[in-house]
Amino acid sequence: MSVLDCLPDMSVPTPTPEDLLKQNRQLRRQVVDLTAAVGRLKETSDLYRIVADTAADAILCVDEQGEIIYANPSSKTLLGYSPASLIGKSLFDLIGEEHRHIPRRAVQSFLSTGEEPDNWSGMELNVISSDGSLIPVDVSFGEVRGEDGHYRFSGYLRDLRPRKKLEEQARERLSALAHANRLKSVGELASGLAHELNQPLSAICLYADLALTQARELTEETDPLLDGLETIVTQAQRAAQIISLLRELIRKNEPRRQPIDLNAAVQAVLHLLKSELETRRIQLTVRLADEQPQIDADRTQVEQIVLNLVQNAMDAMEDVLPAQRRIEIMSQATTDMVELHVVDSGCGLPEGGEQQVFENFFTTKAQGIGIGLGICRSIAEVHRGRILAENATPQGARFILQLPRHQDESGESV
Ligand code: ADP
């Protein structure tokens, strides 16, 4: 360096003190403006961060290679990874293998054309959570170009499980309704059959009875023919009774309220289920109130409740060893109510099932419809009564039907 280099440049005029003051004022104004702009920028960025941090959807920001540079707190809820541990991971590695090519192609297509592909704001993909399970999500992308000319992408991942669950429930409901419809047709068919069978069965009863009377006159009392004819008569009568009860149950009568004996309704249903109980090797204990309390009710509807409760009790014992299959039916009267308990030694109510079992279309059976108990509850309520479910000890379930006692003219319970 020469000495000349150290001398002031004489071609540039030396600023006067006024010029310096002016420059100083301008610089101060610029500093104030810049500070305000930085403040506004910080405010906006804080606002965006709050929005991202409190969003219910998972938000991941990635660079052009798909490397995660930001993850909001909801990412943990969805994916099971903490936001910090997601930084640096590849977004594409979090997508289920069968779908991985979809977002990869979309980002590549955007980078090469500069245009958002059709599926940019709606791709149904599976993401892999930290425990390895696949979660269905709807992903939509957004993009911003940085100062360096490179893009950053934001991906909004919406959990589709709640929507899928609702869709599944709607499908099940529909299929349950279709099943209920089919059952209705079967019911109508059964009604026709019961009607058709009634006449030949009555004829069989009548002629078997006649044949028995004549055979008694014509043969020895020890003749095995008599035993055979007696069996025909009893079995034909039993079949006729079953058919007539079936017709009663199917008939679409307007509910007819009258004083009825609850014990008698129980016995009629048990008669219908006798052979079913035997086939399933279920031990039945019946303890009915001695005083035969009366209730004001439609007999068929009450029988429908009892039938459903006992059938459910039988179903609940499918996985129980035959020696431990027990159903206990008990009736008892309080001052103004009559109670019927149906207790079984089956699988017990499903978790939290005390209320749920009465909801329409709730079923745990492969072939179930889930409307039986809902109907029972409506019938009980129409009769100003109620029906409750609880777990029994040591195992099984207990259903309690409570109906008001019939009152005579003086208002006394009968
Ligand atoms: P469905 O018999 O078609 O399932 P219900 O309304 O009669 O319809 O019963 C609903 C559900 O309640 C059953 O699927 C079962 O999970 C439960 N449930 C009913 N009765 C019993 C019982 N005695 N023991 C255990 N669970 C029962």
Coordinates of N, CA and C in Angstrom, one line a residue, residues 52-226:
A52 N -51.3 -23.5 13.4 CA -50.8 -24.8 13.1 C -50.7 -25.6 14.4
D53 N -50.3 -25.0 15.5 CA -50.2 -25.7 16.8 C -51.5 -26.2 17.4
T54 N -52.6 -25.4 17.1 CA -53.8 -25.8 17.7 C -54.7 -26.5 16.7
A55 N -54.3 -26.7 15.5 CA -55.1 -27.4 14.5 C -55.4 -28.9 14.9
A56 N -56.6 -29.3 14.7 CA -56.9 -30.7 15.0 C -56.2 -31.7 14.1
D57 N -56.0 -31.2 12.8 CA -55.4 -32.1 11.8 C -53.8 -32.1 12.0
A58 N -53.2 -33.1 11.6 CA -51.7 -33.1 11.6 C -51.2 -32.3 10.5
I59 N -50.2 -31.4 10.7 CA -49.7 -30.6 9.7 C -48.2 -30.9 9.6
L60 N -47.7 -31.3 8.4 CA -46.3 -31.5 8.2 C -45.8 -30.6 7.1
C61 N -44.7 -29.9 7.3 CA -44.1 -29.1 6.3 C -42.8 -29.8 5.8
V62 N -42.7 -29.9 4.5 CA -41.5 -30.6 3.9 C -40.8 -29.8 2.9
D63 N -39.6 -30.2 2.6 CA -38.9 -29.5 1.5 C -39.1 -30.3 0.2
E64 N -38.4 -29.8 -0.9 CA -38.6 -30.4 -2.2 C -38.3 -31.9 -2.2
Q65 N -37.5 -32.4 -1.3 CA -37.2 -33.9 -1.3 C -38.2 -34.6 -0.4
G66 N -39.1 -33.9 0.3 CA -40.0 -34.6 1.1 C -39.5 -34.7 2.6
E67 N -38.4 -34.0 2.9 CA -37.9 -34.1 4.3 C -38.7 -33.2 5.2
I68 N -39.1 -33.7 6.3 CA -40.0 -32.9 7.2 C -39.1 -31.8 7.9
I69 N -39.7 -30.6 7.8 CA -39.0 -29.5 8.5 C -39.8 -28.9 9.6
Y70 N -41.1 -29.3 9.6 CA -42.0 -28.8 10.7 C -43.1 -29.8 10.9
A71 N -43.4 -30.1 12.2 CA -44.6 -31.0 12.5 C -45.3 -30.4 13.6
N72 N -46.6 -30.3 13.5 CA -47.4 -29.6 14.6 C -47.7 -30.7 15.7
P73 N -48.2 -30.2 16.9 CA -48.5 -31.2 18.0 C -49.5 -32.3 17.6
S74 N -50.5 -32.0 16.7 CA -51.4 -33.0 16.4 C -50.8 -34.2 15.6
S75 N -49.6 -34.0 15.1 CA -48.9 -35.1 14.4 C -48.7 -36.2 15.4
K76 N -48.5 -35.8 16.6 CA -48.2 -36.9 17.6 C -49.5 -37.7 17.8
T77 N -50.6 -37.0 17.9 CA -51.9 -37.7 18.1 C -52.2 -38.7 17.0
L78 N -51.9 -38.2 15.8 CA -52.2 -39.1 14.6 C -51.1 -40.2 14.4
L79 N -49.8 -39.8 14.5 CA -48.8 -40.7 14.1 C -48.1 -41.4 15.3
G80 N -48.2 -40.8 16.4 CA -47.6 -41.4 17.6 C -46.1 -40.9 17.8
Y81 N -45.6 -40.1 16.9 CA -44.2 -39.6 17.0 C -44.3 -38.2 17.5
S82 N -43.3 -37.8 18.4 CA -43.3 -36.4 18.8 C -42.9 -35.5 17.6
P83 N -43.4 -34.3 17.6 CA -43.0 -33.4 16.5 C -41.5 -33.3 16.3
A84 N -40.7 -33.2 17.4 CA -39.3 -33.1 17.3 C -38.7 -34.3 16.6
S85 N -39.2 -35.5 16.9 CA -38.6 -36.7 16.3 C -39.0 -36.9 14.8
L86 N -39.9 -36.1 14.4 CA -40.3 -36.2 13.0 C -39.4 -35.4 12.1
I87 N -38.8 -34.3 12.7 CA -38.0 -33.5 11.8 C -36.8 -34.3 11.2
G88 N -36.6 -34.1 9.9 CA -35.6 -34.8 9.2 C -36.0 -36.1 8.6
K89 N -37.2 -36.6 9.1 CA -37.7 -37.9 8.5 C -38.3 -37.6 7.1
S90 N -38.4 -38.6 6.3 CA -39.0 -38.4 5.0 C -40.5 -38.6 5.1
L91 N -41.3 -37.7 4.6 CA -42.7 -37.8 4.6 C -43.2 -39.1 3.9
F92 N -42.5 -39.3 2.8 CA -42.9 -40.5 2.0 C -42.7 -41.8 2.7
D93 N -41.7 -41.9 3.6 CA -41.5 -43.1 4.4 C -42.6 -43.3 5.4
L94 N -43.4 -42.3 5.7 CA -44.5 -42.4 6.6 C -45.8 -42.9 5.9
I95 N -45.8 -42.9 4.6 CA -46.9 -43.3 3.8 C -46.9 -44.8 3.6
G96 N -48.0 -45.5 3.7 CA -48.1 -47.0 3.5 C -47.5 -47.3 2.1
E97 N -46.8 -48.4 2.1 CA -46.1 -48.7 0.8 C -47.0 -48.7 -0.4
E98 N -48.2 -49.2 -0.3 CA -49.1 -49.3 -1.5 C -49.5 -47.9 -2.0
H99 N -49.4 -46.9 -1.1 CA -49.8 -45.5 -1.6 C -48.6 -44.5 -1.7
R100 N -47.4 -45.0 -1.4 CA -46.3 -44.1 -1.3 C -46.0 -43.3 -2.6
H101 N -46.3 -44.0 -3.8 CA -46.0 -43.3 -5.1 C -46.9 -42.1 -5.3
I102 N -48.1 -42.1 -4.6 CA -49.1 -41.0 -5.0 C -48.6 -39.6 -4.6
P103 N -48.2 -39.4 -3.3 CA -47.8 -38.0 -3.0 C -46.4 -37.7 -3.7
R104 N -45.6 -38.8 -3.8 CA -44.3 -38.6 -4.4 C -44.4 -38.0 -5.9
R105 N -45.3 -38.7 -6.6 CA -45.6 -38.3 -8.0 C -46.2 -36.9 -8.0
A106 N -47.1 -36.6 -7.1 CA -47.8 -35.3 -7.1 C -46.7 -34.2 -6.9
V107 N -45.8 -34.4 -5.9 CA -44.8 -33.3 -5.7 C -43.9 -33.2 -6.9
Q108 N -43.5 -34.4 -7.5 CA -42.6 -34.3 -8.7 C -43.3 -33.5 -9.8
S109 N -44.6 -33.9 -10.0 CA -45.3 -33.2 -11.1 C -45.4 -31.7 -10.8
F110 N -45.6 -31.3 -9.6 CA -45.7 -29.9 -9.3 C -44.4 -29.2 -9.6
L111 N -43.3 -29.9 -9.1 CA -41.9 -29.3 -9.3 C -41.6 -29.1 -10.8
S112 N -42.0 -30.1 -11.6 CA -41.6 -30.0 -13.0 C -42.6 -29.1 -13.8
T113 N -43.8 -29.0 -13.5 CA -44.7 -28.2 -14.3 C -45.1 -26.9 -13.6
G114 N -44.9 -26.8 -12.3 CA -45.3 -25.6 -11.6 C -46.8 -25.5 -11.4
E115 N -47.5 -26.6 -11.7 CA -49.0 -26.6 -11.6 C -49.4 -27.6 -10.6
E116 N -50.5 -27.3 -9.8 CA -51.0 -28.2 -8.8 C -51.7 -29.4 -9.5
P117 N -51.3 -30.6 -9.3 CA -52.0 -31.8 -9.9 C -53.4 -31.9 -9.3
D118 N -54.2 -32.6 -10.0 CA -55.7 -32.7 -9.7 C -55.9 -33.2 -8.2
N119 N -55.0 -34.1 -7.8 CA -55.3 -34.7 -6.4 C -54.5 -33.9 -5.3
W120 N -54.0 -32.7 -5.7 CA -53.2 -31.8 -4.8 C -54.0 -31.6 -3.4
S121 N -55.3 -31.3 -3.5 CA -56.0 -31.0 -2.2 C -56.9 -32.2 -1.9
G122 N -56.5 -33.4 -2.1 CA -57.4 -34.5 -1.6 C -56.9 -35.9 -2.1
M123 N -56.0 -36.5 -1.2 CA -55.5 -37.8 -1.5 C -55.9 -38.7 -0.4
E124 N -56.5 -39.8 -0.6 CA -56.8 -40.8 0.4 C -55.7 -41.8 0.5
L125 N -54.9 -41.7 1.6 CA -53.7 -42.5 1.8 C -53.8 -43.2 3.1
N126 N -52.9 -44.2 3.3 CA -52.7 -44.8 4.6 C -51.3 -44.3 5.1
V127 N -51.3 -43.8 6.4 CA -50.0 -43.5 6.9 C -49.7 -44.5 8.0
I128 N -48.4 -44.7 8.2 CA -47.9 -45.7 9.2 C -47.6 -45.0 10.5
S129 N -48.4 -45.5 11.6 CA -48.1 -44.8 12.9 C -46.9 -45.5 13.6
S130 N -46.5 -44.9 14.7 CA -45.3 -45.4 15.4 C -45.5 -46.9 15.8
D131 N -46.7 -47.4 16.0 CA -46.8 -48.8 16.4 C -47.0 -49.7 15.1
G132 N -46.8 -49.1 14.0 CA -46.8 -49.9 12.8 C -48.2 -50.1 12.1
S133 N -49.3 -49.6 12.8 CA -50.6 -49.7 12.2 C -50.8 -48.7 11.1
L134 N -51.7 -49.1 10.2 CA -52.0 -48.2 9.1 C -53.2 -47.3 9.4
I135 N -53.1 -46.0 9.2 CA -54.3 -45.1 9.5 C -54.7 -44.4 8.2
P136 N -56.0 -44.5 7.9 CA -56.5 -43.9 6.7 C -56.5 -42.4 6.9
V137 N -56.0 -41.6 6.0 CA -56.0 -40.1 6.1 C -56.3 -39.5 4.8
D138 N -56.8 -38.2 4.9 CA -57.0 -37.5 3.7 C -55.9 -36.4 3.7
V139 N -55.1 -36.4 2.7 CA -53.9 -35.4 2.7 C -54.2 -34.3 1.6
S140 N -54.0 -33.1 2.0 CA -54.0 -32.0 1.0 C -52.8 -31.2 1.1
F141 N -52.2 -30.8 0.0 CA -50.9 -30.1 0.0 C -51.1 -28.6 -0.3
G142 N -50.2 -27.8 0.2 CA -50.1 -26.4 -0.1 C -48.6 -26.1 -0.4
E143 N -48.3 -25.0 -1.1 CA -46.9 -24.8 -1.4 C -46.5 -23.3 -1.3
V144 N -45.3 -23.0 -1.0 CA -44.8 -21.6 -0.9 C -43.3 -21.7 -1.4
R145 N -43.0 -20.6 -2.2 CA -41.6 -20.5 -2.8 C -40.8 -19.7 -1.9
G146 N -39.7 -20.2 -1.4 CA -38.8 -19.5 -0.5 C -37.9 -18.5 -1.2
E147 N -37.2 -17.6 -0.4 CA -36.3 -16.6 -1.0 C -35.2 -17.3 -1.9
D148 N -34.8 -18.5 -1.5 CA -33.8 -19.3 -2.2 C -34.3 -19.9 -3.5
G149 N -35.6 -19.6 -3.8 CA -36.2 -20.1 -5.1 C -36.7 -21.6 -5.0
H150 N -36.5 -22.2 -3.8 CA -37.0 -23.5 -3.6 C -38.3 -23.5 -2.9
Y151 N -39.1 -24.6 -3.2 CA -40.4 -24.7 -2.7 C -40.4 -25.4 -1.3
R152 N -41.3 -25.0 -0.5 CA -41.6 -25.8 0.8 C -43.1 -26.2 0.6
F153 N -43.4 -27.4 1.1 CA -44.8 -27.8 1.0 C -45.4 -28.1 2.4
S154 N -46.7 -27.8 2.5 CA -47.4 -28.2 3.8 C -48.3 -29.3 3.4
G155 N -48.4 -30.3 4.3 CA -49.3 -31.4 4.1 C -50.3 -31.4 5.3
Y156 N -51.6 -31.3 5.0 CA -52.6 -31.4 6.1 C -53.1 -32.8 6.0
L157 N -53.0 -33.5 7.2 CA -53.4 -34.9 7.2 C -54.6 -35.1 8.1
R158 N -55.7 -35.3 7.5 CA -57.0 -35.5 8.3 C -57.3 -36.9 8.6
D159 N -57.4 -37.3 9.9 CA -57.7 -38.7 10.3 C -59.1 -39.1 9.7
L160 N -59.1 -40.1 8.9 CA -60.4 -40.6 8.3 C -61.1 -41.6 9.2
R161 N -60.5 -42.1 10.3 CA -61.1 -43.1 11.0 C -62.5 -42.8 11.5
P162 N -62.8 -41.6 12.1 CA -64.1 -41.3 12.6 C -65.1 -41.4 11.4
R163 N -64.7 -40.8 10.2 CA -65.7 -40.9 9.1 C -65.9 -42.3 8.6
K164 N -64.8 -43.1 8.6 CA -65.0 -44.5 8.2 C -65.9 -45.3 9.1
K165 N -65.7 -44.9 10.4 CA -66.5 -45.6 11.4 C -68.0 -45.3 11.2
L166 N -68.3 -44.0 11.0 CA -69.7 -43.7 10.7 C -70.2 -44.4 9.5
E167 N -69.4 -44.4 8.4 CA -69.8 -45.1 7.2 C -70.1 -46.6 7.4
E168 N -69.2 -47.2 8.2 CA -69.3 -48.6 8.6 C -70.6 -48.8 9.3
Q169 N -70.9 -47.9 10.3 CA -72.1 -48.0 11.1 C -73.4 -47.9 10.2
A170 N -73.3 -46.9 9.3 CA -74.4 -46.7 8.4 C -74.6 -48.0 7.5
R171 N -73.5 -48.6 7.1 CA -73.6 -49.8 6.3 C -74.3 -50.9 7.1
E172 N -73.8 -51.0 8.4 CA -74.3 -52.1 9.2 C -75.8 -51.9 9.5
R173 N -76.2 -50.6 9.7 CA -77.6 -50.3 9.9 C -78.5 -50.7 8.7
L174 N -77.9 -50.4 7.6 CA -78.6 -50.7 6.4 C -78.8 -52.2 6.2
S175 N -77.7 -52.9 6.5 CA -77.8 -54.4 6.3 C -78.7 -55.0 7.4
A176 N -78.7 -54.3 8.6 CA -79.6 -54.8 9.7 C -81.1 -54.6 9.3
L177 N -81.3 -53.4 8.7 CA -82.7 -53.1 8.2 C -83.1 -54.1 7.1
A178 N -82.2 -54.4 6.2 CA -82.5 -55.3 5.2 C -82.8 -56.7 5.8
H179 N -82.0 -57.0 6.8 CA -82.3 -58.3 7.5 C -83.6 -58.3 8.2
A180 N -83.9 -57.2 8.8 CA -85.2 -57.1 9.5 C -86.4 -57.2 8.5
N181 N -86.1 -56.6 7.4 CA -87.2 -56.7 6.3 C -87.4 -58.1 5.9
R182 N -86.2 -58.8 5.7 CA -86.3 -60.2 5.3 C -87.1 -61.0 6.4
L183 N -86.7 -60.7 7.7 CA -87.4 -61.4 8.8 C -88.9 -61.2 8.8
K184 N -89.3 -59.9 8.4 CA -90.7 -59.6 8.4 C -91.4 -60.5 7.3
S185 N -90.7 -60.7 6.2 CA -91.3 -61.6 5.2 C -91.4 -63.0 5.7
V186 N -90.3 -63.4 6.4 CA -90.3 -64.8 6.9 C -91.5 -64.9 7.9
G187 N -91.7 -63.8 8.7 CA -92.7 -63.8 9.7 C -94.1 -64.0 9.0
E188 N -94.3 -63.3 7.9 CA -95.5 -63.4 7.2 C -95.7 -64.8 6.6
L189 N -94.6 -65.4 6.2 CA -94.6 -66.8 5.7 C -95.0 -67.7 6.8
A190 N -94.4 -67.5 8.0 CA -94.7 -68.4 9.1 C -96.1 -68.2 9.5
S191 N -96.6 -67.0 9.4 CA -98.0 -66.8 9.8 C -98.9 -67.6 8.8
G192 N -98.6 -67.6 7.5 CA -99.4 -68.3 6.6 C -99.3 -69.8 6.8
L193 N -98.1 -70.3 7.2 CA -97.8 -71.7 7.4 C -98.6 -72.1 8.7
A194 N -98.5 -71.3 9.7 CA -99.2 -71.6 11.0 C -100.7 -71.8 10.7
H195 N -101.2 -70.9 9.8 CA -102.6 -70.9 9.5 C -103.0 -72.2 8.7
E196 N -102.1 -72.6 7.7 CA -102.3 -73.8 6.9 C -102.2 -75.1 7.8
L197 N -101.3 -75.0 8.7 CA -101.0 -76.3 9.5 C -102.1 -76.5 10.6
N198 N -102.8 -75.4 10.9 CA -103.8 -75.5 12.0 C -104.8 -76.6 11.7
Q199 N -105.3 -76.5 10.5 CA -106.4 -77.5 10.2 C -106.0 -78.9 10.1
P200 N -104.9 -79.3 9.4 CA -104.5 -80.7 9.4 C -104.2 -81.1 10.8
L201 N -103.6 -80.3 11.6 CA -103.2 -80.7 13.0 C -104.4 -81.0 13.8
S202 N -105.4 -80.1 13.6 CA -106.7 -80.3 14.4 C -107.3 -81.7 14.0
A203 N -107.2 -81.9 12.6 CA -107.8 -83.2 12.1 C -107.0 -84.4 12.7
I204 N -105.6 -84.3 12.8 CA -104.8 -85.4 13.3 C -105.2 -85.6 14.8
C205 N -105.3 -84.5 15.5 CA -105.7 -84.6 17.0 C -107.0 -85.4 17.1
L206 N -108.0 -84.9 16.3 CA -109.3 -85.5 16.4 C -109.4 -87.0 16.0
Y207 N -108.8 -87.3 14.9 CA -108.8 -88.7 14.4 C -107.9 -89.6 15.3
A208 N -106.8 -89.1 15.8 CA -105.9 -89.9 16.6 C -106.7 -90.2 17.9
D209 N -107.4 -89.2 18.4 CA -108.2 -89.4 19.6 C -109.3 -90.4 19.4
L210 N -110.0 -90.3 18.3 CA -111.0 -91.3 17.9 C -110.5 -92.7 17.8
A211 N -109.3 -92.8 17.1 CA -108.7 -94.1 16.9 C -108.3 -94.7 18.3
L212 N -107.9 -93.8 19.2 CA -107.5 -94.3 20.5 C -108.7 -94.9 21.3
T213 N -109.8 -94.1 21.2 CA -111.0 -94.5 21.9 C -111.5 -95.9 21.4
Q214 N -111.5 -96.0 20.0 CA -111.9 -97.3 19.4 C -111.0 -98.4 19.7
A215 N -109.7 -98.1 19.7 CA -108.7 -99.2 19.9 C -108.8 -99.7 21.3
R216 N -109.1 -98.8 22.3 CA -109.3 -99.2 23.7 C -110.4 -100.2 23.8
E217 N -111.5 -99.9 23.0 CA -112.6 -100.9 23.1 C -112.3 -102.2 22.4
L218 N -111.5 -102.2 21.4 CA -111.3 -103.4 20.6 C -110.1 -104.2 21.0
T219 N -109.1 -103.7 21.7 CA -107.9 -104.5 22.0 C -107.7 -104.5 23.5
E220 N -106.7 -105.4 23.9 CA -106.3 -105.5 25.3 C -105.7 -104.2 25.7
E221 N -105.7 -104.0 27.0 CA -105.1 -102.8 27.6 C -103.6 -102.8 27.4
T222 N -103.0 -104.0 27.3 CA -101.5 -104.1 27.2 C -101.0 -104.0 25.8
D223 N -102.0 -103.8 24.8 CA -101.6 -103.8 23.4 C -100.7 -102.6 23.2
P224 N -99.4 -102.8 22.6 CA -98.5 -101.7 22.4 C -99.1 -100.6 21.4
L225 N -100.2 -101.1 20.6 CA -100.8 -100.1 19.7 C -101.4 -98.9 20.5
L226 N -101.9 -99.2 21.7 CA -102.5 -98.1 22.5 C -101.4 -97.1 22.9

